[in-house]
XYZ file of C-alpha atoms in Angstrom:
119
model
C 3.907 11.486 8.729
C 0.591 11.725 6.678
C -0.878 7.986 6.553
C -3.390 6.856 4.142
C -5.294 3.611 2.735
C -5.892 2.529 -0.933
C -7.844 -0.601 -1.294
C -9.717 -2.424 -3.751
C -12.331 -3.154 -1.073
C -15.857 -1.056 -1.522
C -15.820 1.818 0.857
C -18.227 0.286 2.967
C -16.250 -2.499 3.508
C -12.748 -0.370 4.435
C -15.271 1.611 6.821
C -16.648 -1.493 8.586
C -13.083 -2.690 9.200
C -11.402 0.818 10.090
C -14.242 1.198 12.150
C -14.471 -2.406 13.929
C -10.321 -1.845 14.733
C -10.947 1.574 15.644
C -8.141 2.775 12.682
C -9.856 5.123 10.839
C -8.671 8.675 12.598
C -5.586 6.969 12.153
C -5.306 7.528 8.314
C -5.642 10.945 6.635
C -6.835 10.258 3.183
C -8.976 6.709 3.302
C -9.455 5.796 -0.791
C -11.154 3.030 -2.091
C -10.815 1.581 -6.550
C -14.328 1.697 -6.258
C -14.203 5.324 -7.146
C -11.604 4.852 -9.891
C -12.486 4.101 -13.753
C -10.231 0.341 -12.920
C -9.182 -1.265 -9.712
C -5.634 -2.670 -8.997
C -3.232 -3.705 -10.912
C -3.860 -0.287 -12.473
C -2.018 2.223 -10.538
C -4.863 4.642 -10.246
C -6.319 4.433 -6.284
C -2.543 4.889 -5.444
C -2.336 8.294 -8.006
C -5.339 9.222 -6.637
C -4.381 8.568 -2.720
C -1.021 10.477 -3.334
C -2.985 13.612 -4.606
C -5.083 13.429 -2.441
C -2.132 13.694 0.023
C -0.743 16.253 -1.505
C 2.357 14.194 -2.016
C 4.282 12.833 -5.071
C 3.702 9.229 -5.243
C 7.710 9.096 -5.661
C 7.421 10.428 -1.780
C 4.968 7.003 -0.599
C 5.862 3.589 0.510
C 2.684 1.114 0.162
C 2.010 -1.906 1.660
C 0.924 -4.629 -0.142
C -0.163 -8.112 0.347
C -1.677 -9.176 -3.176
C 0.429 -9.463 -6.578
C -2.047 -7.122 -8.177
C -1.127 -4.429 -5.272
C 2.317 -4.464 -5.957
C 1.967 -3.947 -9.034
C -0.380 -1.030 -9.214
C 1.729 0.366 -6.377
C 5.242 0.283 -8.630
C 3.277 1.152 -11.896
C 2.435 4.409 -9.735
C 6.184 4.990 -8.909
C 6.013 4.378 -5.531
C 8.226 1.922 -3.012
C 6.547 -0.868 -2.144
C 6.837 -3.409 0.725
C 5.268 -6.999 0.161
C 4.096 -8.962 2.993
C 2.476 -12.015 1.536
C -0.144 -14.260 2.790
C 2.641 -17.368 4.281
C 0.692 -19.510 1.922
C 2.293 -17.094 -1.271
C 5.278 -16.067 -0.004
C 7.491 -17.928 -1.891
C 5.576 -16.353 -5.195
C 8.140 -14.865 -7.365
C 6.340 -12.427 -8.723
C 6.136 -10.478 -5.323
C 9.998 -9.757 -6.582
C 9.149 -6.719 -7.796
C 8.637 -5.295 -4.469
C 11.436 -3.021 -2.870
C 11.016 -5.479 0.233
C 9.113 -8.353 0.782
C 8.671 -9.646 4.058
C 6.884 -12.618 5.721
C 5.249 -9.962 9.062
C 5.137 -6.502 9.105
C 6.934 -7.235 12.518
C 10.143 -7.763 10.549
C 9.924 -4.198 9.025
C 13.242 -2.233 10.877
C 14.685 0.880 10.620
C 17.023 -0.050 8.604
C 15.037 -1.200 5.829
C 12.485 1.933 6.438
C 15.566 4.121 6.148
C 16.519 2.625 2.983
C 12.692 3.004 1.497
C 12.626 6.741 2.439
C 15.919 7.552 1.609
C 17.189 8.252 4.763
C 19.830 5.448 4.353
């Protein structure tokens, strides 16, 4: 399962922290808005991640903890999990997330079956 990041960070920054958690040969295309024309909400570091993938963005599931995330990530077509700060996570407008959740530790195979289509 190809893996990849698209942040709004600077490149430098994403590097630092992939580096510092000893992540980065965990992700196979590492993408930063820095490079695009206009960060997130715009959907283009996710368009740009998924080609670089060589995947349809229809074919992704993103991660998301900001409003603007989410909606860059289903503006680019994709399925999208929220998982707030707890301070947010009774924002409403994280409903348009597939899923939100308050810990990635809550994501199950049931609800990544349902997200890939495997359900």
């Amino acid at each position: 399962l190809p893996l990849a990041l698209a942040s709004s960070s600077n490149r430098a920054i994403i590097e630092a922290v992939l580096a510092r958690l000893k992540l980065g040969p965990r992700f196979s295309v590492i993408h930063s808005a820095e490079h695009e024309p206009y960060g997130k909400p715009h959907p283009g570091v996710y368009l740009s991640t998924a080609e670089q993938l060589g995947v349809s963005p229809r074919h992704c599931l993103a991660l998301e903890d900001s409003i603007n995330g989410v909606i860059a990530a289903k503006a680019a077509r994709m399925a999208c999990i929220a998982v707030p700060d707890p301070a947010h996570i009774d924002d409403r407008r994280f409903g348009i997330a597939d899923v939100v959740l308050p810990s990635l530790t809550e994501l199950d195979e049931t609800i990544w079956k349902r997200l890939t289509g495997q359900a």
